[in-house]
Structures are given as structure tokens and as C-alpha cells.
XYZ file of C-alpha atoms in Angstrom:
576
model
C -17.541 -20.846 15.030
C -18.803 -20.890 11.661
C -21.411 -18.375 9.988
C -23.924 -20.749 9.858
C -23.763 -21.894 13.039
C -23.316 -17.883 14.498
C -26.658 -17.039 12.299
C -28.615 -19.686 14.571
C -28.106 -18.348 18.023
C -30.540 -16.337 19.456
C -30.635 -12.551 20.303
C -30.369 -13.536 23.926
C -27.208 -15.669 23.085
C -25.605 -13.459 21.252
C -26.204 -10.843 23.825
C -24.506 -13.161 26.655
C -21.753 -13.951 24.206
C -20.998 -9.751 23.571
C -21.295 -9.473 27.502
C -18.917 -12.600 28.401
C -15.993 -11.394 25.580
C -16.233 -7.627 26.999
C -15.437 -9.401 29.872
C -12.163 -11.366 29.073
C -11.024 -7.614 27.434
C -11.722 -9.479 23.920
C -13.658 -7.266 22.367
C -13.628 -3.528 22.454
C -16.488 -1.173 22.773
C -17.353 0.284 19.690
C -19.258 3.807 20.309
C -18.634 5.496 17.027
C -20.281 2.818 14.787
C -22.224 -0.416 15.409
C -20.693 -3.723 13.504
C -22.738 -4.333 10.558
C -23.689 -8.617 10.229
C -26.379 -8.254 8.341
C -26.880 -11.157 5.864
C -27.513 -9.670 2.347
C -27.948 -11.774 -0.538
C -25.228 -12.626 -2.989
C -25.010 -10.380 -6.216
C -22.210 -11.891 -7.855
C -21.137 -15.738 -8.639
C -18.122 -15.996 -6.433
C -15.761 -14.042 -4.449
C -12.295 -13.495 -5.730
C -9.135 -12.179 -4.547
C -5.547 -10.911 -6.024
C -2.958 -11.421 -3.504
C 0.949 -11.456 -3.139
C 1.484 -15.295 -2.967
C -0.853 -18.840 -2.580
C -0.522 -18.923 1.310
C -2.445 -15.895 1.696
C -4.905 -17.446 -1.340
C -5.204 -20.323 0.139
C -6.051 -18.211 3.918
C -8.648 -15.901 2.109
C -10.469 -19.237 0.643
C -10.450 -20.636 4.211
C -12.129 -17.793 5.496
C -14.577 -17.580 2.774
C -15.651 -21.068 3.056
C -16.521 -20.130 6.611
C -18.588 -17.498 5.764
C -16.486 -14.476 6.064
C -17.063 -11.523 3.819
C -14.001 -9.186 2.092
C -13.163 -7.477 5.347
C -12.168 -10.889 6.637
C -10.513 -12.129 4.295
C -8.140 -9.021 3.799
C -7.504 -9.261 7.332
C -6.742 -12.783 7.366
C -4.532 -11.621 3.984
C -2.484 -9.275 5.897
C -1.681 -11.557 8.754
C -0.686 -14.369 6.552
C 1.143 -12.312 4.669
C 3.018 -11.008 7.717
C 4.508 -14.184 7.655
C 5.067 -15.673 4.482
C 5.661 -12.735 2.452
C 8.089 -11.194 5.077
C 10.319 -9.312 3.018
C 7.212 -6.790 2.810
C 4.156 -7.766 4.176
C 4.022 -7.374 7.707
C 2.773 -6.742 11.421
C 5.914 -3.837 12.117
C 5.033 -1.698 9.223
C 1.653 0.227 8.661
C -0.717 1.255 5.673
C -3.938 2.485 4.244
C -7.223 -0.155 3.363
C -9.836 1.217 0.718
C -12.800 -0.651 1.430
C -16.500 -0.385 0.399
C -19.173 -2.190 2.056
C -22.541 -2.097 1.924
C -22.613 0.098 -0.537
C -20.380 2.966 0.496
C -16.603 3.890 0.710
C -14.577 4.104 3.767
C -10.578 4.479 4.098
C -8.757 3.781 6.989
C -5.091 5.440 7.710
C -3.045 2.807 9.526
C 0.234 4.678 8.211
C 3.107 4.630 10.843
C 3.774 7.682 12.694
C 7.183 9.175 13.788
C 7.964 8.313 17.839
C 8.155 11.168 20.235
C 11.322 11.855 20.464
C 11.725 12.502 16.369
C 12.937 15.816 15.660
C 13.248 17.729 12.400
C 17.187 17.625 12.171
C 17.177 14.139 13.368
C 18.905 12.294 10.114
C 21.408 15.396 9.564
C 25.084 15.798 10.525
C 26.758 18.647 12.643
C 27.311 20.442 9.011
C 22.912 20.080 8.469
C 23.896 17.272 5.653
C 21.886 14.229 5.374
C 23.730 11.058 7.060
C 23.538 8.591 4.455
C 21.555 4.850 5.499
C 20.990 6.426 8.894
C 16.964 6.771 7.761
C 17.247 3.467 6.164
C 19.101 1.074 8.404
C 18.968 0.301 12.346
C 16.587 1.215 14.968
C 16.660 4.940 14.497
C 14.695 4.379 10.985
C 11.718 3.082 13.014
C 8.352 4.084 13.034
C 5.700 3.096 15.193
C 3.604 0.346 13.117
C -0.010 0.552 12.737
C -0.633 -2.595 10.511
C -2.126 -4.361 13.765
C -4.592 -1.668 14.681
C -5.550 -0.982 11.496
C -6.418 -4.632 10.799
C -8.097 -4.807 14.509
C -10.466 -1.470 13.302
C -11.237 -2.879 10.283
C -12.213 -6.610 11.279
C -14.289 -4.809 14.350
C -16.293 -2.701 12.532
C -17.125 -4.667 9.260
C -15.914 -8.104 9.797
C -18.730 -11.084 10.475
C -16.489 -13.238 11.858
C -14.575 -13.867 15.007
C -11.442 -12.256 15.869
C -9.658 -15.557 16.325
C -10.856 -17.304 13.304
C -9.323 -14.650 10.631
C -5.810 -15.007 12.675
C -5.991 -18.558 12.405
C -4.303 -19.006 9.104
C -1.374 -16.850 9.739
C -0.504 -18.716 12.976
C -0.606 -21.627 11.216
C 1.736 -20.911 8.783
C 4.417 -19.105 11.534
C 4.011 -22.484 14.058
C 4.024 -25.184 11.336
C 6.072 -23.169 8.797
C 6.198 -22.724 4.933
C 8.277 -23.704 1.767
C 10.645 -20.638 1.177
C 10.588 -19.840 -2.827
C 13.278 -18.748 -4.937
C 12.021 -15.221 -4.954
C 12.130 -14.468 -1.770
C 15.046 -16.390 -0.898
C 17.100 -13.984 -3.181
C 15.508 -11.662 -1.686
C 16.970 -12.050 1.490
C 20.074 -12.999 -0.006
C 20.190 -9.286 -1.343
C 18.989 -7.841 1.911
C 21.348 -9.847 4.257
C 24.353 -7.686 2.265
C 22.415 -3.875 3.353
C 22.197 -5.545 7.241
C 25.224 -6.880 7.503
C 26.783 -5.669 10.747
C 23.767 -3.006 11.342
C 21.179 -4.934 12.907
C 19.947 -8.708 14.099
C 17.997 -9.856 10.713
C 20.637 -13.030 10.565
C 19.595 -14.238 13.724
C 16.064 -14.717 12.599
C 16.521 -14.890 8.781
C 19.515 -16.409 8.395
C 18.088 -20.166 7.324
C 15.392 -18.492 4.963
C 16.461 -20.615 2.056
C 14.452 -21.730 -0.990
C 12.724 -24.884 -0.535
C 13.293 -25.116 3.366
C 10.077 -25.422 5.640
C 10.892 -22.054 7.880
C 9.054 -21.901 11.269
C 8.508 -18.823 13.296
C 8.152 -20.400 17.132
C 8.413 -16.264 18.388
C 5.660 -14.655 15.657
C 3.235 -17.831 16.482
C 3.230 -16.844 19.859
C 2.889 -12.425 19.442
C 0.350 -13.635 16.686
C -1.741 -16.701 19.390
C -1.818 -13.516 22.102
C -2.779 -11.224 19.352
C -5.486 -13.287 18.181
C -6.664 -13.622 22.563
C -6.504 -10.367 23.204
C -6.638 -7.969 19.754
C -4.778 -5.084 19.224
C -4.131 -4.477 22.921
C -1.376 -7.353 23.444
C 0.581 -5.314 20.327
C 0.730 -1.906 21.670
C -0.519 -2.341 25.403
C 1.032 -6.169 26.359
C 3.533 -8.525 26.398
C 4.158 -7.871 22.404
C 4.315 -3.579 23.393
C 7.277 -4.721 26.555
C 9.030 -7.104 23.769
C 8.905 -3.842 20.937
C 9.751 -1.151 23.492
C 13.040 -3.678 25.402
C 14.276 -4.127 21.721
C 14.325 -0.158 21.430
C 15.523 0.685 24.710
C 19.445 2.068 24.067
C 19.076 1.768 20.554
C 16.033 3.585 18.982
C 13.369 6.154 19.731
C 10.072 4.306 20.363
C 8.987 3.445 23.893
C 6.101 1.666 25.878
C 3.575 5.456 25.325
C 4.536 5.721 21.654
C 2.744 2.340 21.321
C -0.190 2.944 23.564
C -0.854 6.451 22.031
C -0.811 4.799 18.298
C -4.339 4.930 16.776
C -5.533 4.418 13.304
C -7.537 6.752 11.386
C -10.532 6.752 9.566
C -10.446 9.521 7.045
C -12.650 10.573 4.020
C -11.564 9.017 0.819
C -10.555 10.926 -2.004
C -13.297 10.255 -4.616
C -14.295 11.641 -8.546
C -16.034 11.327 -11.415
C -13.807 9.557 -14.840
C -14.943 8.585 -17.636
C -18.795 7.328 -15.989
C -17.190 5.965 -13.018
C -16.108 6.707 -9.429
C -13.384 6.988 -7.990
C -12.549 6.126 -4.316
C -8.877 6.032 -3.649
C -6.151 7.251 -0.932
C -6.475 10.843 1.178
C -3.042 12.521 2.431
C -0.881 11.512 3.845
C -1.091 9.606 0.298
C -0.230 11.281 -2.440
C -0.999 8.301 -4.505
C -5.257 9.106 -4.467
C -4.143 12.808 -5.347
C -1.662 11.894 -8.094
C -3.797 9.374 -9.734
C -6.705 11.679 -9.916
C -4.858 14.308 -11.538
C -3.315 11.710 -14.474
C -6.694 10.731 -14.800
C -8.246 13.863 -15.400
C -5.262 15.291 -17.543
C -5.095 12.786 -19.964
C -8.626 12.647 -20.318
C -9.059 16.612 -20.950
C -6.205 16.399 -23.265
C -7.862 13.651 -25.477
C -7.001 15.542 -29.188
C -3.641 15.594 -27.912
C -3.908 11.855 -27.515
C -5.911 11.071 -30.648
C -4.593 8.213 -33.002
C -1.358 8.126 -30.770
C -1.212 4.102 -30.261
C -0.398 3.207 -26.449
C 3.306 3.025 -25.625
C 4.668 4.861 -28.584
C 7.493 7.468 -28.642
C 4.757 10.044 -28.551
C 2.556 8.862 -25.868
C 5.550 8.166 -23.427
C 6.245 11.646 -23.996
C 2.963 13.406 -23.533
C 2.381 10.722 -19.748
C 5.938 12.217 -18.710
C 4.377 16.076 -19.725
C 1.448 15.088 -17.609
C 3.626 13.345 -14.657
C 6.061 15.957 -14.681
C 3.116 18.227 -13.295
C 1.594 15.770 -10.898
C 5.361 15.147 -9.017
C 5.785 18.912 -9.083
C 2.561 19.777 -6.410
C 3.239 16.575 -4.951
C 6.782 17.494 -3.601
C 4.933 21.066 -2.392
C 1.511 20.326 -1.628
C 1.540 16.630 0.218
C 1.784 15.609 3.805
C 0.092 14.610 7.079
C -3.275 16.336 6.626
C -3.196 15.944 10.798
C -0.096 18.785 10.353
C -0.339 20.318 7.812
C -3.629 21.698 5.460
C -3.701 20.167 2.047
C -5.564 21.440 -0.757
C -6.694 18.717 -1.823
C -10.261 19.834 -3.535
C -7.976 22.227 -5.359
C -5.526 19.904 -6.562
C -8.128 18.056 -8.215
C -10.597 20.817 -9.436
C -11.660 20.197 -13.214
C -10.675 24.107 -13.693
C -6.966 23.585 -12.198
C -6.316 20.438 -13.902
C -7.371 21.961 -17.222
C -4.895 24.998 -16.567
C -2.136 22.157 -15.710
C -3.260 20.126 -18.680
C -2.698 23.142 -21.244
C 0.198 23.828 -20.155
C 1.445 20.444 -21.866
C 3.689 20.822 -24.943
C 3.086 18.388 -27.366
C 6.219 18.529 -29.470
C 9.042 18.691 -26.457
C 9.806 17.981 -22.576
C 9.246 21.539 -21.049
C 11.432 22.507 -19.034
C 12.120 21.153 -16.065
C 12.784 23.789 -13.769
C 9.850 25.837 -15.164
C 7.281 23.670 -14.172
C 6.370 24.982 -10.681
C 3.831 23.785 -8.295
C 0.600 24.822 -9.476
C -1.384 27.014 -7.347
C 1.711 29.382 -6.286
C 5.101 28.854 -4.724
C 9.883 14.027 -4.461
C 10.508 11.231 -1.413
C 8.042 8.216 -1.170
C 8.389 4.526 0.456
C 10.504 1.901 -1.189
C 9.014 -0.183 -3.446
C 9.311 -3.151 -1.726
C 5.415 -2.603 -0.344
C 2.539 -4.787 -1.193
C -0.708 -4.444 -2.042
C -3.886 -7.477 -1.926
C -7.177 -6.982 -3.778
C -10.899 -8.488 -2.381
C -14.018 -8.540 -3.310
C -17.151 -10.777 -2.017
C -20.228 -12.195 -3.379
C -22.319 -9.393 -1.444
C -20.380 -7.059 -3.362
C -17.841 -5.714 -0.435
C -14.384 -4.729 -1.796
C -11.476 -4.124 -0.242
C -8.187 -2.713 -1.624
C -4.983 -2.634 0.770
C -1.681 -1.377 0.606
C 1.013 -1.787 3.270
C 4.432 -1.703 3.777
C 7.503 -2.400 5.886
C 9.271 0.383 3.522
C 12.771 -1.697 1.792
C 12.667 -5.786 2.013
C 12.592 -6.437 5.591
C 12.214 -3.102 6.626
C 15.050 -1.409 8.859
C 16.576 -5.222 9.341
C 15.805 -4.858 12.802
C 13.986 -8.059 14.376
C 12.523 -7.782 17.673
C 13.664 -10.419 19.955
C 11.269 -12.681 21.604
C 8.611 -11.309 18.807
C 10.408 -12.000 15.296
C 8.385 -9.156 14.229
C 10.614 -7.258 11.301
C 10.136 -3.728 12.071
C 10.004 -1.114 9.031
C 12.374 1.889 7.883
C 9.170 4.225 7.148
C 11.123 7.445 8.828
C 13.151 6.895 5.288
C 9.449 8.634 3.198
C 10.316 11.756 5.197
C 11.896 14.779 4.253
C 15.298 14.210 6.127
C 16.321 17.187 4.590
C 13.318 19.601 2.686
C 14.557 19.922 -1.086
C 17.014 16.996 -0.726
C 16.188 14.370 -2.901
C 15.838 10.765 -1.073
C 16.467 7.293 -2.291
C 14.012 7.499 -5.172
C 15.516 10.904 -6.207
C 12.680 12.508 -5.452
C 11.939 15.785 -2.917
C 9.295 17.096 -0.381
C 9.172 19.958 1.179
C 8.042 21.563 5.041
C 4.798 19.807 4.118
C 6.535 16.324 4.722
C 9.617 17.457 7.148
C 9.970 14.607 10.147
C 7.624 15.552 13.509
C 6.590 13.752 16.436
C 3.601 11.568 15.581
C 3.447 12.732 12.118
C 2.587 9.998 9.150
C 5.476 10.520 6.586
C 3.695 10.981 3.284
C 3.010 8.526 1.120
C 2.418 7.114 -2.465
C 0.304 4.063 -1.718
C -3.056 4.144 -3.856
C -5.039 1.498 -2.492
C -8.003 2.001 -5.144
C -11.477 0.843 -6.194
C -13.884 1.930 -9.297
C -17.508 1.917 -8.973
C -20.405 2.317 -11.245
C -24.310 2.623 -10.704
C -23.234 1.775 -6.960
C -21.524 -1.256 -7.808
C -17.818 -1.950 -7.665
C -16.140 -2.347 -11.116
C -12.704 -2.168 -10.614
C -10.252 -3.175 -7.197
C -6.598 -2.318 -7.456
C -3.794 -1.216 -6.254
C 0.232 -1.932 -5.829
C 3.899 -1.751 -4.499
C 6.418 0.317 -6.213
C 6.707 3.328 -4.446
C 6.598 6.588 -6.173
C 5.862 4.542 -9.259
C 2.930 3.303 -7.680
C 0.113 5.599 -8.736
C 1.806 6.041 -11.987
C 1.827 2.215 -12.204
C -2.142 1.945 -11.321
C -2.837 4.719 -13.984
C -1.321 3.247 -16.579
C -3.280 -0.307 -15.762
C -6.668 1.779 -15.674
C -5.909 3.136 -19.053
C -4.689 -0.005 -20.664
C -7.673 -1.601 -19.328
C -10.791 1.084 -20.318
C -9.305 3.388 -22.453
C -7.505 0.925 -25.212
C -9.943 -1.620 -24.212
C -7.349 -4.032 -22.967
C -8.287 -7.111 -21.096
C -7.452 -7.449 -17.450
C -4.437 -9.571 -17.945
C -3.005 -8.002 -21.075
C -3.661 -4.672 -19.150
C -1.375 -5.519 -16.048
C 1.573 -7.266 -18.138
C 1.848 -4.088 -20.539
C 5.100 -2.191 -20.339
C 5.026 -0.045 -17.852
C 7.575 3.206 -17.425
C 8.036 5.872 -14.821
C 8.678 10.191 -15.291
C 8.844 11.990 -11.729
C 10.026 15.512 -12.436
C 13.620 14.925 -11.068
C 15.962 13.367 -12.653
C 15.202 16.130 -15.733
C 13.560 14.443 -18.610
C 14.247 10.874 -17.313
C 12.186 7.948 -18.360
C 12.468 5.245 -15.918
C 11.998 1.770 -18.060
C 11.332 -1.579 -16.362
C 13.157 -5.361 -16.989
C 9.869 -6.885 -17.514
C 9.404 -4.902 -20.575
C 12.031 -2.414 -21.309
C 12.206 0.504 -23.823
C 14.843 -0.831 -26.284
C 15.733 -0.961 -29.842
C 14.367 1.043 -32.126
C 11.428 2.851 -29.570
C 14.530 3.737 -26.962
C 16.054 5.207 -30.077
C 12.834 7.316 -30.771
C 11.767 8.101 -26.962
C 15.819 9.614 -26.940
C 15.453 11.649 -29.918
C 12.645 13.255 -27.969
C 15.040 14.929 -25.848
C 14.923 12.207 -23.374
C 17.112 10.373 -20.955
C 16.222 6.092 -20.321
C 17.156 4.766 -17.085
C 16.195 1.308 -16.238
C 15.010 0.616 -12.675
C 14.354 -3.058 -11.486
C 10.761 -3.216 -10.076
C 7.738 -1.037 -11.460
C 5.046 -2.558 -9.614
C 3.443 -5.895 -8.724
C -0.275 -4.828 -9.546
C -3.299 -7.189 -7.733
C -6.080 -6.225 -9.464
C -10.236 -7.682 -10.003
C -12.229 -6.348 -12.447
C -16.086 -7.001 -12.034
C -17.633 -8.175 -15.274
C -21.606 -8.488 -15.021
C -21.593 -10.732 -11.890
C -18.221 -12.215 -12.549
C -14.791 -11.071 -11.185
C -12.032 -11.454 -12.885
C -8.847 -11.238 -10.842
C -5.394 -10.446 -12.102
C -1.839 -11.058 -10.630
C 0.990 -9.152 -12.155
C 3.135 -11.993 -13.377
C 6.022 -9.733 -12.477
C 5.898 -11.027 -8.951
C 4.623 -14.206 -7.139
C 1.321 -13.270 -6.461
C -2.000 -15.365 -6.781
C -5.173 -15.051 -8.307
C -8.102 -16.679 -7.272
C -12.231 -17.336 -7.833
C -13.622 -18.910 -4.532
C -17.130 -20.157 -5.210
């Protein structure tokens, strides 16, 4: 049914309608909040979106054009995305949503959580040493995925449209199929080699090859009941019996895992910069945290950064003083806020951060092992995440972030479901101080327990200004990804870059561990005669092969202006 239509019906209708759907088990009752419908008129020229590829474009424009607002669309996003973009978007993987609507900010935690039967020790050997791939590969690296509650929460309580109408798209594209690209067909090319002999991914992924149409018979049909019944069929249904069977001798997730998942809606970490705010990602994100604190630093240590032109030797080096810092409390500080208490407010006080800005030297690394966490006494998801930017023309944003963890996740499929399930139990602390695939560590704050949320760097983030959004962003790239959506933010309002230019700028990478290691990118790499400088620093250049596919909108009077990293195969569109 279309908006214009829906806006016709009477009260009394509408009423009958509510009553007959709580009846089928359609809808869910709603106590904490009330759905907010109400028509407001349009304050900018069109609504715009940055997304991962042109299917989910093309499903956001759909839903637009039938009167949807940016909740709807990013729903529709994510489901489309769950099957076209299936080396990391998803329906067996979980993540956070930024949103603001109406005027104020909301975040919603839709992170997975570790089973039940998780236990601390749970990835180490007889000897207490970490079993390599065993967090990576297979069932046991399975958490339980929240992507379909959180998008059921987030539809329910802001969406204007039907349930069934934002699912439409993606069920359309898993029954009728799409063209596989190059991109992601060597993507599962590379992915097929880490399965091989571990898990079922050939059985379902095994024709994915670039310009086939590939069809998804089993996902059309979780995705039709999904779309009948909501969230219920995923972790209550048929879908819940088809997740928990494919477990049942080989993994750690059962039936009550899945009917005890529930997302979260948390407070979002927010702050003044520069004459804007801030609303990004709470624990158990470290992202919202860790891009704060790069904010503020490099902003209180503006002589420092006087006359020093973007990207030379000298301002890589004074980012990796400032990052150096901001990966030390995360690896102490960060976790499940549900576990564990985290500082937060402190961690991004104006008098802390001035005490961790001073403590920059401006001439030569400092040393690594004397910068400690900063008020006393690194491990993040893979960067194979991705991230989708909205905005509408009443103003909503929305700014999401999810992940299956690596390219297809564990490389587990469910059978009967081709629903990829992810290898999140990987962004926890298998071993406190051990460093994990990224090299970096975490500490008690982030060590595996039963329905915990491993900690995070996802930074699902929007700017506002005078109440209005200004800037929607966010990306994949794990523990580069806050130090990815910094470095955009800067190019784009502190050297006055535009939009574009601001997202294609090189982009490089310090975490604390490796020591003095500057993590350069293919797209634009630190060579020649700067990689001679940046060395003579006292640094060490690593290249890495992904830093990032940034979906970004900037608002410019009325107008957005939305921005696709051209690192990746993402889409960028104005929808009138």
C-alpha cells in the first residue's frame, strides 16, 4: 500500500487494520514508544543515499518513490544487501544503526552476542595458547546474529511503511537473482581457498561467478516468511529450527540462544567539534569513543598542526602520536557496557584529552611501550563489514554499519536458509593481551562471555548543526574504521576538501602495535620520496589491502551531496 493511499484511510480504518495485523502475529506491540507517521513537510530538495552497490540504490529509490522515509529505506538497504552484497552484508551477522529522526538521535545495538555455552578459554589449547582459525572458521566462530531484529526495531518504531513493502526488494533480487560482478566474484574466489574443507560455502556459493544471474530459491523463502511474520520467523520459527539443526553437533547456538536475542537501544555517544555535533557509536563500539578522541586531539593541538599541509611526513607522524593514544585506552577501557563499566564520559572529557594531547611529541614516535592507558593501569572485526548512508527530504538520517566479520563470515551456510552466518566470536579477546588477526589486543574488558557483544570498531556516524543534519557517514575496515572516518571529516572541514576529493584522499592507519608502524593503502600508497621521509621519522610502512569503503552525504543548504568511495563498488544516489 502506498503512502498516499495509507494517508487517506480513516482513524477508524486504521484502527481495524492495527487490530486485524495484531491478530495474524504481524505486528508487535510496541509499549515503550508509539510509531511516529506524522507527515512533516520536506526541508530539503531530494533524498539521497550512499550505499555498497546499485541493487540496494536502486531498492532505496523504490521505497522512496512509495513514500518511505530514511528508516525505510535503510531497512530495505540492509535486506537487499543481504543478498547481493553477500560477501558482507547480511541477515547472519549483526550491527549498530545511528539514526536521527525528527529531530533527535537514537542508536540501536544489534551487535551479535556470544551463545550460552561460550566460555572464556573456549578458543585456547590444553597448553592456554590460542588455536589458530578456530575463532575464524566453522561453526564454533558463530555468534548469534542480530541484523534481523535490529532492522525489525528500527522499521517498527520509525518506519511509515509496511513491513512487507521494505522486504520486497530484497526478495526480489534472491527469487529472480542478480548479475554477479567482478568484485565480488574474486571475492569469493579468495574466500572459497580459507573454506575449503571447513565448512559448506561451495554448496551454496560455488556458481557465484561474474556475469552469471545467481538465484537464492532458500533466502527468498527465510526472507517471504520474514517479511509475513517479522522478526519472529528468524529467531522464534521455521528460520530459528533451520539455524539451530545446522548447529546441532557442530556449534554452540541453539533454539533459546535465538529466542533470548534482543537488540538494544542505547544512548549515543555525542560532542561538541568545531560548531557541530556529534552523534556516533556507544560501547560495545569503540569506534564513537576513538573518533571523538582524534577529533578533539587534533583540534586542541592546532599550533602543532599549523602550516603542516595534509598528508605530509609531518602530519602522518603527529595522526600516528595521536592514534597511538586512542588504541592504547581502547585495548584497556572498551567492551560490552552490559558487562563491564566503561568510562566513557572520561575518555572523552576536554580535560583528559588535553592531558593525552600534550603528551604528543612533535619531533619523534614516543615510545611505544610508554604510552599507557590513560586514566591508570587491540582486536576489532575484519574489515570486510559495510556500512550504507540515508538521509530524507524531512531531514531523517540514518547511518548503518554491519557486518558478517571476514567475506562470508565463518563460511558456514545454513541449509534450507542460505543464510551465511558470521565469525564475530573472532573481535573477542580469545586470549587477553594476545594480539588477534589485526595485531591488535583487548583486555578482561573484551574476554569471550555468554551473551556478551564482542567489542567493536564500527562508527556508524552523523554531524549536525543548528538541529539539522550536516554530515552522514560511516564505513568497513575494521580497526581502521574510525581512523578512516576521521581522516574523511578532516579532509572534508578542516582543509576544506570537497566531499569527493575528501573520501578518495590517501588514507593510512597507526594502532599502537605493531611499534611505530604506518599501515599504507593500494589505493594511494606512501611511496617514493614521502615513504622515504615518513621512514626517516623513525617509522616502519606496511601496506595493507583495504582501508575503508566510506558511504558518506554531506548536506549543503537543502542539497545532499552523496559520496561513494571509489575504492569499492558502492553507489551514490539523489532520488527526487
Amino acid at each position: 500500500m502506498k503512502l498516499v493511499e495509507k494517508t487517506k484511510i480513516s482513524a477508524a480504518a486504521l484502527a481495524l487494520l492495527s487490530l486485524s495485523a495484531l491478530s495474524t502475529g504481524f505486528l508487535e506491540a510496541t509499549p515503550a514508544f508509539a510509531k511516529d507517521t506524522q507527515q512533516r513537510p520536506a526541508v530539503l530538495n531530494a533524498s539521497a543515499v550512499a550505499v555498497a552497490d546499485k541493487y540496494a540504490a536502486d531498492a532505496a529509490e523504490q521505497i522512496f518513490k512509495e513514500g518511505g522515509n530514511a528508516v525505510d529505506a535503510a531497512v530495505a538497504i540492509a535486506f537487499s544487501l543481504a543478498v547481493t552484497y553477500p560477501e558482507a552484508g547480511n541477515i547472519g551477522g549483526g550491527g549498530f544503526m545511528t539514526l536521527y529522526v525528527n529531530g533527535k538521535p537514537y542508536f540501536l545495538d544489534y551487535r551479535e552476542r556470544a551463545p550460552l555455552a561460550a566460555t572464556r578459554t573456549m578458543y585456547l589449547d590444553d597448553k592456554g595458547n590460542v588455536i589458530p582459525g578456530k575463532s575464524l572458521y566453522g561453526y564454533d566462530a558463530v555468534g548469534v546474529p542480530g541484523t534481523v531484529e535490529g532492522m525489525w526495531e528500527a522499521q517498527k518504531r520509525f518506519g511509515k511503511l509496511q513491513w512487507k513493502q521494505v522486504l520486497a526488494p530484497a526478495i526480489q533480487y534472491a527469487r529472480d537473482g542478480f548479475v554477479v560482478d567482478e568484485q565480488l566474484a574474486k571475492r569469493r574466489e579468495a574466500a572459497e581457498k580459507d573454506f575449503a574443507g571447513k565448512t559448506n560455502f561451495d554448496d551454496y556459493f560455488g556458481n557465484l561467478k561474474e556475469g552469471v544471474t545467481f538465484r537464492q530459491p532458500d533466502l527468498a523463502s527465510v526472507l517471504t516468511r520474514i517479511a509475513n511474520q517479522g522478526a519472529k520467523d528468524f529467531y522464534d520459527g521455521k528460520t530459528a529450527d533451520l539455524i539451530a539443526a545446522s548447529m546441532k553437533g557442530h556449534g554452540l547456538i541453539t533454539k533459546r540462544d535465538l529466542q533470548e536475542y534482543k537488540a538494544v537501544w542505547r544512548q549515543p555517544v555525542e560532542a561538541k567539534w568545531n560548531g557541530y555535533e556529534i552523534i556516533t557509536a556507544p560501547p560495545p563500539s569503540s569506534g564513537g569513543v576513538g573518533l571523538v578522541q582524534l577529533l578533539k586531539m587534533k583540534a586542541m593541538l592546532a599550533p602543532q598542526f599549523k602550516d603542516v599541509p595534509l598528508n605530509s611526513p609531518q602530519y602522518i607522524h603527529l595522526i600516528a602520536e595521536i592514534e597511538k593514544r586512542v588504541f592504547a585506552d581502547r585495548a584497556q577501557y572498551l567492551g560490552d557496557p552490559d558487562f563491564y563499566k566503561v568510562p566513557v564520559a572520561q575518555l572523552t572529557d576536554d580535560p583528559y584529552l588535553a592531558k593525552r594531547a600534550a603528551e604528543v611529541d612533535p619531533d619523534k614516535p614516543s615510545d611505544t611501550k610508554s604510552v599507557q592507558p590513560g586514566l591508570g593501569t587491540s582486536m576489532p572485526e575484519k574489515a570486510e563489514t559495510t556500512h550504507f548512508s540515508v538521509v530524507d527530504k524531512w531531514g531523517n538520517a540514518v547511518s548503518n554499519t554491519y557486518t558478517i566479520n571476514g567475506y562470508f563470515g565463518s563460511g558456514v551456510v545454513v541449509p534450507g536458509a542460505g543464510i551465511v552466518l558470521n565469525d564475530e566470536m573472532d573481535d573477542f579477546a580469545a586470549k587477553p593481551g594476545v594480539p588477534n588477526m589485526f595485531g591488535v589486543v583487548g583486555s578482561d574488558a573484551n574476554a569471550i562471555a555468554p551473551k556478551k557483544r564482542p567489542l567493536s570498531s564500527m562508527t556508524p556516524t552523523i554531524l549536525t548543526k543548528d538541529g539539522k543534519v550536516a554530515l552522514v557517514i560511516g564505513t568497513p575496515g575494521g580497526s581502521r574504521i574510525f581512523t578512516s572516518v576521521f581522516q574523511v571529516i578532516t579532509n572534508n572541514y578542516d582543509f576544506d576538501m570537497p566531499l569527493k576529493d575528501s573520501v578518495a584522499a590517501m588514507r593510512f592507519h597507526h594502532q599502537l602495535l605493531p611499534p611505530n608502524t604506518i599501515f599504507w593503502e593500494p589505493y594511494q600508497p606512501i611511496d617514493g620520496e614521502l615513504a622515504k621521509q615518513v621512514e626517516a621519522k623513525g617509522y616502519v610502512l606496511k601496506a595493507q589491502a583495504f582501508n575503508g569503503d566510506i558511504q558518506a552525504i554531506r548536506i549543503n543548504g537543502d542539497t545532499p551531496d552523496p559520496v561513494s568511495d571509489p575504492r569499492g563498488r558502492g553507489v551514490s544516489r539523489l532520488i527526487q
